[in-house]
CSV table of C-alpha atoms and ligand atoms in Angstrom, one decimal:
chain,number,residue,atom,x,y,z
A,1,MET,CA,-146.1,-94.8,15.6
A,2,SER,CA,-142.9,-93.5,17.3
A,3,TYR,CA,-140.7,-95.5,19.7
A,4,ALA,CA,-138.8,-93.8,22.5
A,5,ILE,CA,-136.8,-97.0,23.1
A,6,GLN,CA,-135.8,-99.5,20.4
A,7,ALA,CA,-133.2,-102.3,21.1
A,8,GLU,CA,-132.3,-105.0,18.7
A,9,GLY,CA,-130.3,-108.2,19.4
A,10,LEU,CA,-128.6,-107.0,22.5
A,11,VAL,CA,-125.9,-109.4,23.7
A,12,LYS,CA,-123.9,-108.8,26.8
A,13,ARG,CA,-121.5,-111.3,28.4
A,14,PHE,CA,-119.7,-111.0,31.7
A,15,GLY,CA,-116.9,-113.6,31.5
A,16,SER,CA,-118.6,-116.9,31.1
A,17,THR,CA,-122.0,-115.5,32.0
A,18,THR,CA,-124.3,-114.4,29.2
A,19,ALA,CA,-126.5,-111.8,30.8
A,20,LEU,CA,-128.2,-110.8,27.6
A,21,ALA,CA,-128.5,-113.4,24.8
A,22,GLY,CA,-130.1,-111.3,22.0
A,23,VAL,CA,-132.8,-109.1,23.5
A,24,ASP,CA,-135.2,-107.0,21.4
A,25,LEU,CA,-137.2,-104.3,23.2
A,26,ALA,CA,-139.5,-101.5,22.0
A,27,ALA,CA,-141.3,-98.9,24.0
A,28,ARG,CA,-143.8,-96.6,22.3
A,29,THR,CA,-143.4,-92.9,23.2
A,30,GLY,CA,-145.5,-92.1,26.2
A,31,SER,CA,-146.1,-95.7,27.2
A,32,ILE,CA,-144.9,-97.9,30.0
A,33,LEU,CA,-142.9,-100.9,28.9
A,34,GLY,CA,-142.6,-103.6,31.6
A,35,VAL,CA,-139.6,-105.9,31.6
A,36,LEU,CA,-140.7,-108.8,33.7
A,37,GLY,CA,-138.4,-111.5,34.9
A,38,PRO,CA,-137.0,-113.2,37.9
A,39,ASN,CA,-133.7,-112.4,39.6
A,40,GLY,CA,-130.7,-112.8,37.3
A,41,ALA,CA,-132.9,-112.7,34.1
A,42,GLY,CA,-130.9,-109.7,32.7
A,43,LYS,CA,-133.2,-106.8,33.5
A,44,THR,CA,-130.6,-104.5,35.1
A,45,THR,CA,-128.0,-105.3,32.4
A,46,ALA,CA,-130.6,-104.3,29.8
A,47,VAL,CA,-131.3,-101.0,31.7
A,48,ARG,CA,-127.6,-100.3,32.0
A,49,VAL,CA,-127.1,-100.8,28.2
A,50,LEU,CA,-130.0,-98.5,27.5
A,51,ALA,CA,-128.7,-95.9,30.0
A,52,THR,CA,-125.3,-95.9,28.2
A,53,LEU,CA,-123.6,-97.2,31.3
A,54,ILE,CA,-122.2,-100.3,29.6
A,55,LYS,CA,-121.8,-101.2,25.9
A,56,PRO,CA,-123.4,-104.3,24.5
A,57,ASP,CA,-121.1,-106.9,22.9
A,58,GLU,CA,-123.6,-107.2,20.0
A,59,GLY,CA,-126.8,-105.5,18.9
A,60,ARG,CA,-127.7,-101.9,19.1
A,61,ALA,CA,-130.2,-99.6,20.9
A,62,ARG,CA,-131.7,-96.2,20.1
A,63,VAL,CA,-133.3,-94.0,22.7
A,64,GLY,CA,-135.3,-91.0,21.5
A,65,GLY,CA,-133.8,-91.8,18.1
A,66,PHE,CA,-130.2,-91.6,19.3
A,67,ASP,CA,-127.8,-94.5,19.3
A,68,THR,CA,-126.7,-95.4,22.8
A,69,ILE,CA,-123.1,-95.8,21.7
A,70,ARG,CA,-122.5,-93.3,18.9
A,71,ASP,CA,-124.7,-90.6,20.5
A,72,ALA,CA,-124.4,-91.6,24.1
A,73,HIS,CA,-124.2,-87.9,25.3
A,74,LYS,CA,-127.5,-87.1,23.6
A,75,VAL,CA,-129.1,-90.1,25.1
A,76,ARG,CA,-127.9,-89.1,28.6
A,77,GLU,CA,-129.7,-85.7,28.2
A,78,LEU,CA,-133.0,-87.5,27.6
A,79,ILE,CA,-133.0,-90.1,30.3
A,80,GLY,CA,-133.5,-90.5,34.0
A,81,LEU,CA,-132.6,-93.6,36.0
A,82,THR,CA,-133.8,-95.0,39.3
A,83,GLY,CA,-131.9,-98.0,40.4
A,84,GLN,CA,-132.9,-100.8,42.6
A,85,TYR,CA,-131.1,-99.2,45.5
A,86,ALA,CA,-131.7,-95.6,46.6
A,87,SER,CA,-129.1,-93.3,45.3
A,88,VAL,CA,-129.7,-90.3,47.6
A,89,ASP,CA,-127.2,-89.0,50.2
A,90,GLU,CA,-128.4,-90.3,53.6
A,91,GLU,CA,-127.0,-87.3,55.5
A,92,LEU,CA,-128.6,-84.6,53.4
A,93,THR,CA,-132.2,-83.6,53.8
A,94,GLY,CA,-134.7,-84.4,51.0
A,95,LEU,CA,-134.6,-80.8,49.9
A,96,GLU,CA,-130.8,-80.6,49.9
A,97,ASN,CA,-130.5,-83.8,47.9
A,98,LEU,CA,-132.7,-82.5,45.1
A,99,ILE,CA,-131.1,-79.1,45.1
A,100,LEU,CA,-127.7,-80.7,44.9
A,101,LEU,CA,-128.8,-82.7,41.9
A,102,GLY,CA,-130.2,-79.6,40.2
A,103,ARG,CA,-126.9,-77.8,40.7
A,104,LEU,CA,-125.0,-80.7,39.2
A,105,LEU,CA,-127.3,-80.4,36.2
A,106,GLU,CA,-126.3,-76.8,36.0
A,107,LEU,CA,-129.6,-75.2,37.1
A,108,SER,CA,-129.2,-71.8,38.7
A,109,ARG,CA,-129.4,-71.8,42.5
A,110,LYS,CA,-132.9,-70.3,42.3
A,111,ASP,CA,-134.1,-72.8,39.7
A,112,ALA,CA,-132.6,-75.8,41.5
A,113,ARG,CA,-134.5,-74.8,44.7
A,114,GLN,CA,-137.8,-74.3,42.9
A,115,ARG,CA,-137.5,-77.6,41.0
A,116,ALA,CA,-136.7,-79.4,44.3
A,117,ARG,CA,-139.7,-77.8,46.0
A,118,ASP,CA,-142.0,-78.7,43.1
A,119,LEU,CA,-140.8,-82.3,43.1
A,120,LEU,CA,-141.1,-82.7,46.9
A,121,GLU,CA,-144.6,-81.4,46.7
A,122,ARG,CA,-145.6,-83.7,43.9
A,123,PHE,CA,-144.2,-86.8,45.7
A,124,GLY,CA,-145.9,-85.9,49.0
A,125,LEU,CA,-142.6,-85.1,50.7
A,126,THR,CA,-143.0,-81.4,51.5
A,127,ASP,CA,-143.4,-82.1,55.3
A,128,ALA,CA,-140.3,-84.2,55.3
A,129,ALA,CA,-138.3,-81.8,53.1
A,130,GLY,CA,-136.1,-80.6,56.0
A,131,ARG,CA,-135.3,-84.0,57.5
A,132,PRO,CA,-132.3,-86.1,56.6
A,133,ALA,CA,-133.0,-88.8,54.1
A,134,SER,CA,-131.8,-91.4,56.7
A,135,THR,CA,-135.0,-90.8,58.7
A,136,TYR,CA,-137.3,-91.6,55.8
A,137,SER,CA,-139.4,-94.8,55.6
A,138,GLY,CA,-138.7,-97.2,52.7
A,139,GLY,CA,-141.6,-95.8,50.7
A,140,MET,CA,-140.5,-92.2,51.3
A,141,ARG,CA,-136.9,-93.1,50.3
A,142,ARG,CA,-138.1,-94.6,47.0
A,143,ARG,CA,-140.3,-91.6,46.3
A,144,LEU,CA,-137.3,-89.3,46.9
A,145,ASP,CA,-135.3,-91.5,44.6
A,146,LEU,CA,-137.9,-91.2,41.9
A,147,ALA,CA,-138.0,-87.4,42.5
A,148,ALA,CA,-134.2,-87.4,42.1
A,149,SER,CA,-134.3,-89.1,38.7
A,150,LEU,CA,-136.8,-86.4,37.6
A,151,VAL,CA,-134.7,-83.3,38.4
A,152,GLY,CA,-133.3,-83.2,34.9
A,153,ARG,CA,-136.8,-83.5,33.3
A,154,PRO,CA,-136.1,-86.7,31.5
A,155,THR,CA,-138.4,-87.8,28.6
A,156,VAL,CA,-137.4,-91.4,29.1
A,157,LEU,CA,-137.2,-92.9,32.5
A,158,TYR,CA,-135.8,-96.2,33.6
A,159,LEU,CA,-137.2,-97.6,36.8
A,160,ASP,CA,-135.2,-100.7,37.8
A,161,GLU,CA,-137.4,-102.7,40.3
A,162,PRO,CA,-138.8,-99.5,41.9
A,163,THR,CA,-140.9,-101.4,44.5
A,164,THR,CA,-138.7,-104.3,45.4
A,165,GLY,CA,-138.6,-104.6,49.2
A,166,LEU,CA,-141.4,-102.2,49.8
A,167,ASP,CA,-144.5,-103.2,51.8
A,168,PRO,CA,-147.9,-103.2,50.0
A,169,HIS,CA,-148.9,-99.7,51.1
A,170,ALA,CA,-145.6,-98.2,50.0
A,171,ARG,CA,-145.8,-100.1,46.7
A,172,ALA,CA,-149.2,-98.6,46.0
A,173,GLU,CA,-147.9,-95.1,46.7
A,174,VAL,CA,-145.0,-95.6,44.2
A,175,TRP,CA,-147.5,-97.0,41.7
A,176,ASP,CA,-149.5,-93.8,41.9
A,177,VAL,CA,-146.4,-91.8,41.3
A,178,ILE,CA,-145.5,-93.8,38.2
A,179,ARG,CA,-149.0,-93.4,36.8
A,180,GLY,CA,-148.6,-89.7,37.2
A,181,LEU,CA,-145.4,-89.6,35.3
A,182,VAL,CA,-146.9,-91.3,32.3
A,183,ALA,CA,-149.8,-88.9,32.4
A,184,ASP,CA,-147.1,-86.2,31.8
A,185,GLY,CA,-145.9,-87.9,28.6
A,186,VAL,CA,-142.8,-89.5,30.0
A,187,THR,CA,-141.9,-92.9,28.5
A,188,VAL,CA,-141.1,-95.4,31.2
A,189,LEU,CA,-139.2,-98.7,31.1
A,190,LEU,CA,-140.0,-100.5,34.3
A,191,THR,CA,-138.3,-103.7,35.4
A,192,THR,CA,-140.1,-105.9,37.9
A,193,GLN,CA,-140.2,-109.4,39.3
A,194,TYR,CA,-143.8,-108.7,40.3
A,195,LEU,CA,-146.4,-110.0,37.9
A,196,ASP,CA,-149.2,-108.0,39.4
A,197,GLU,CA,-147.1,-104.8,39.1
A,198,ALA,CA,-146.5,-105.4,35.4
A,199,ASP,CA,-150.2,-106.1,35.1
A,200,GLN,CA,-151.2,-103.0,36.9
A,201,LEU,CA,-148.9,-100.5,35.4
A,202,THR,CA,-147.7,-101.4,31.9
A,203,ASN,CA,-149.0,-101.1,28.4
A,204,GLU,CA,-146.7,-103.8,27.0
A,205,ILE,CA,-144.7,-106.4,28.7
A,206,ALA,CA,-141.5,-108.2,27.6
A,207,VAL,CA,-141.0,-111.3,29.7
A,208,ILE,CA,-137.3,-112.1,30.0
A,209,ASP,CA,-135.6,-115.2,31.4
A,210,HIS,CA,-132.0,-116.2,31.1
A,211,GLY,CA,-131.2,-113.1,29.0
A,212,ARG,CA,-133.9,-113.8,26.4
A,213,VAL,CA,-137.3,-112.4,25.7
A,214,VAL,CA,-139.5,-115.4,26.0
A,215,ALA,CA,-142.8,-113.6,25.3
A,216,ASN,CA,-144.1,-110.1,24.7
A,217,GLY,CA,-147.4,-108.3,24.3
A,218,THR,CA,-150.0,-106.5,26.3
A,219,PRO,CA,-150.9,-108.0,29.7
A,220,ALA,CA,-154.2,-109.3,28.1
A,221,GLN,CA,-152.4,-110.8,25.1
A,222,LEU,CA,-149.9,-112.6,27.4
A,223,LYS,CA,-152.6,-114.0,29.5
A,224,ALA,CA,-154.4,-115.2,26.3
A,225,LYS,CA,-151.2,-116.8,25.1
A,226,ALA,CA,-150.8,-118.9,28.1
A,227,GLY,CA,-154.0,-120.9,27.3
A,228,ALA,CA,-157.1,-118.9,26.4
A,229,GLN,CA,-159.3,-119.0,29.5
A,230,ARG,CA,-159.5,-121.1,32.6
A,231,LEU,CA,-162.6,-122.8,33.9
A,232,GLU,CA,-162.5,-122.9,37.7
A,233,ILE,CA,-164.9,-124.8,40.0
A,234,ARG,CA,-164.9,-125.2,43.7
A,235,PRO,CA,-167.3,-127.8,45.0
A,236,ALA,CA,-169.0,-127.1,48.3
A,237,LEU,CA,-168.1,-130.6,49.5
A,238,ALA,CA,-164.5,-131.8,49.3
A,239,SER,CA,-165.9,-135.3,48.7
A,240,ASP,CA,-167.3,-134.0,45.3
A,241,LEU,CA,-163.7,-133.1,44.1
A,242,PRO,CA,-163.2,-136.4,42.2
A,243,ALA,CA,-166.6,-136.2,40.5
A,244,VAL,CA,-166.0,-132.6,39.5
A,245,ALA,CA,-162.5,-133.4,38.2
A,246,ARG,CA,-164.0,-136.1,36.0
A,247,LEU,CA,-166.7,-133.8,34.7
A,248,MET,CA,-164.1,-131.1,33.9
A,249,THR,CA,-161.8,-133.6,32.2
A,250,GLU,CA,-164.7,-134.6,29.9
A,251,LEU,CA,-165.5,-131.0,29.1
A,252,ALA,CA,-162.0,-129.7,28.6
A,253,GLY,CA,-160.2,-132.7,27.3
A,254,VAL,CA,-157.5,-132.4,29.9
A,255,ALA,CA,-157.5,-133.1,33.6
A,256,PRO,CA,-157.8,-130.1,35.9
A,257,THR,CA,-155.2,-129.2,38.5
A,258,GLU,CA,-155.8,-128.0,42.0
A,259,GLY,CA,-152.9,-125.5,42.1
A,260,ALA,CA,-152.0,-123.6,45.3
A,261,ASP,CA,-155.6,-123.1,46.4
A,262,PRO,CA,-156.8,-126.4,47.7
A,263,GLY,CA,-160.4,-127.3,46.7
A,264,LEU,CA,-160.4,-125.1,43.6
A,265,LEU,CA,-160.0,-127.0,40.4
A,266,GLY,CA,-158.9,-125.2,37.2
A,267,VAL,CA,-158.5,-126.3,33.6
A,268,PRO,CA,-157.6,-124.4,30.4
A,269,VAL,CA,-160.5,-124.2,28.0
A,270,HIS,CA,-160.8,-122.8,24.5
A,271,ASP,CA,-164.6,-122.6,24.1
A,272,PRO,CA,-166.5,-120.3,26.4
A,273,ALA,CA,-169.6,-122.5,25.9
A,274,VAL,CA,-168.1,-125.0,28.3
A,275,MET,CA,-169.3,-122.7,31.1
A,276,THR,CA,-172.9,-123.4,30.4
A,277,ALA,CA,-172.2,-127.0,29.8
A,278,ALA,CA,-170.5,-127.2,33.2
A,279,VAL,CA,-173.5,-125.7,34.9
A,280,ARG,CA,-175.8,-128.2,33.3
A,281,ARG,CA,-173.7,-131.2,34.1
A,282,LEU,CA,-173.2,-130.1,37.7
A,283,GLU,CA,-176.9,-129.7,38.1
A,284,ASP,CA,-177.6,-133.1,36.6
A,285,ALA,CA,-175.1,-134.6,39.0
A,286,ARG,CA,-176.6,-132.6,41.9
A,287,ILE,CA,-173.2,-131.2,42.9
A,288,VAL,CA,-173.3,-127.9,44.8
A,289,VAL,CA,-170.5,-125.5,44.0
A,290,ARG,CA,-169.2,-122.6,46.0
A,291,GLU,CA,-167.3,-121.1,43.1
A,292,LEU,CA,-167.7,-121.3,39.3
A,293,ALA,CA,-165.8,-119.0,37.0
A,294,LEU,CA,-164.4,-118.5,33.6
A,295,ARG,CA,-161.4,-116.2,33.7
A,296,LEU,CA,-158.1,-115.2,32.0
A,297,PRO,CA,-155.1,-116.8,33.6
A,298,SER,CA,-153.1,-114.7,36.0
A,299,LEU,CA,-149.7,-113.5,35.0
A,300,ASP,CA,-148.2,-115.9,37.4
A,301,GLU,CA,-149.7,-118.7,35.4
A,302,VAL,CA,-148.5,-117.0,32.2
A,303,PHE,CA,-145.0,-117.0,33.5
A,304,LEU,CA,-145.1,-120.6,34.5
A,305,ALA,CA,-146.5,-121.6,31.1
A,306,LEU,CA,-143.9,-119.6,29.2
A,307,THR,CA,-140.8,-120.4,31.2
A,308,GLY,CA,-141.6,-123.6,32.9
A,309,HIS,CA,-140.9,-122.2,36.4
A,310,ARG,CA,-142.5,-119.7,38.7
A,311,ALA,CA,-141.2,-116.2,39.2
A,312,GLU,CA,-139.8,-115.3,42.6
A,313,PRO,CA,-142.5,-115.0,45.3
A,314,ILE,CA,-143.0,-111.4,46.6
A,315,GLY,CA,-140.6,-110.5,49.4
A,316,ALA,CA,-138.8,-113.8,49.4
A,317,GLY,CA,-135.1,-112.9,49.2
A,318,ASN,CA,-135.4,-110.6,46.2
A,319,GLU,CA,-132.4,-108.5,47.1
A,320,PRO,CA,-129.5,-110.0,45.1
A,321,THR,CA,-127.1,-109.4,48.1
A,322,GLY,CA,-129.5,-110.4,50.8
A,323,PRO,CA,-129.9,-113.9,52.3
A,324,ARG,CA,-132.5,-116.2,50.8
A,325,ASN,CA,-135.6,-116.3,53.0
A,326,GLY,CA,-136.0,-119.7,54.6
A,327,PRO,CA,-137.2,-122.9,52.9
A,328,ALA,CA,-140.8,-121.8,52.7
A,329,GLY,CA,-141.3,-121.0,49.1
A,330,PRO,CA,-144.2,-121.9,46.8
A,331,PRO,CA,-144.5,-125.5,45.9
A,332,SER,CA,-142.6,-126.3,42.7
A,333,PRO,CA,-144.9,-127.2,39.7
A,334,ALA,CA,-143.8,-130.8,40.0
A,335,ASP,CA,-144.8,-131.0,43.6
A,336,GLU,CA,-148.1,-129.4,42.9
A,337,THR,CA,-149.0,-131.8,40.1
A,338,ALA,CA,-148.1,-134.7,42.2
A,339,ALA,CA,-150.2,-133.5,45.1
A,340,THR,CA,-153.1,-132.9,42.9
A,341,GLU,CA,-152.9,-136.2,41.2
A,342,GLY,CA,-152.6,-137.9,44.6
A,343,ARG,CA,-155.8,-136.3,45.8
A,344,LEU,CA,-157.8,-136.8,42.7
A,345,ALA,CA,-156.7,-140.3,41.8
B,401,LIG,N1,-121.0,-106.8,36.4
B,401,LIG,C1,-121.2,-108.1,36.3
B,401,LIG,N2,-120.3,-109.0,36.3
B,401,LIG,C2,-120.5,-110.3,36.3
B,401,LIG,N3,-121.7,-110.8,36.1
B,401,LIG,C3,-122.8,-110.0,36.1
B,401,LIG,C4,-122.6,-108.6,36.2
B,401,LIG,N4,-123.8,-108.0,36.1
B,401,LIG,C5,-124.7,-108.9,35.9
B,401,LIG,N5,-124.1,-110.1,35.9
B,401,LIG,C6,-124.8,-111.5,35.8
B,401,LIG,O1,-125.6,-111.4,34.6
B,401,LIG,C7,-126.9,-112.0,34.9
B,401,LIG,C8,-128.0,-111.0,34.7
B,401,LIG,O2,-127.9,-110.1,35.8
B,401,LIG,P1,-128.9,-108.8,36.0
B,401,LIG,O3,-128.9,-108.1,34.7
B,401,LIG,O4,-128.4,-108.1,37.1
B,401,LIG,O5,-130.3,-109.6,36.2
B,401,LIG,P2,-131.6,-109.0,36.9
B,401,LIG,O6,-131.5,-107.5,37.0
B,401,LIG,O7,-132.7,-109.5,36.0
B,401,LIG,O8,-131.7,-109.6,38.3
B,401,LIG,C9,-126.8,-112.6,36.3
B,401,LIG,O9,-126.3,-113.9,36.1
B,401,LIG,C10,-125.7,-111.8,36.9
B,401,LIG,O10,-125.0,-112.5,37.9
B,402,LIG,MG1,-131.7,-106.2,38.7
């Protein structure tokens, strides 16, 4: 099995801040590795090390078999990088931007133009090719940015939060583009704060928090790590909640929690047979349910289980330089537990 990216024990300090505290990463050739973590986790720092933009204080990384320090120039020939912020020139048209990049990469005038046209076509930007980039929507800008990182035909591509700040429609468009890249055999390292994005796009995920990898595996493995499966029951009548909670406690050995969705009780279970037992017990007690499910935990629950806190909510002040969005965040785990206990006591 060959690895396009291999990093071992990366440490990077900025003054008194330790951005990376010993990070190992590995991406199989032709796969998408997700680096998932909240703001400030160290994602961009890891990308900058792997892109040869900064040197680690400790540890080493190889990209396409080349050392990022000793063979930095070789690594640069292989990689493409799309940053969190669009890197295109606002005043130039989409076409001009891509031709310029091609010329910088020493393509002939003709080849640069052809490459630009091909990429615009592929990213659905042909109609907008002659318009200044300043007139593009957020999703179009991000697609142009992706196209720009592909001018040099990289075999390894770093996408640093490619959908942060995009609306759901534009995110879906960018996801399609990313899936297309991998179909071409490009190895992608994608950083994200979005659990659903990692779940949708990646083959493997490294969850990082405070400069450390706190977990890694396939999306399914990570979900399994956070506590096998969850039994969820929503009684039809709110007045049945205490009885259902008691019943679930007896079946699972721990008390259920109500979580963010009121009226839906959930508890981790390790034996799928509890499902049938639950159905029988509910029937015996003549409790009608609206929802009854056995499912893998969501990545959000995985993150909470692994790090002790939730990842940033989507769209809530994710831009490092932007203002924090108001006080309305998700309840902290402590609040949630208290609320649940209050209701079920
Ligand atoms: N150039 C820098 N100088 C000082 N501190 C930095 C620098 N770059 C990153 N940091 C700090 O390192 C930590 C990790 O940052 P970063 O890698 O940008 O995280 P992420 O991309 O996951 O949001 C943060 O605490 C950040 O403030
Ligand atoms: Mg970042």
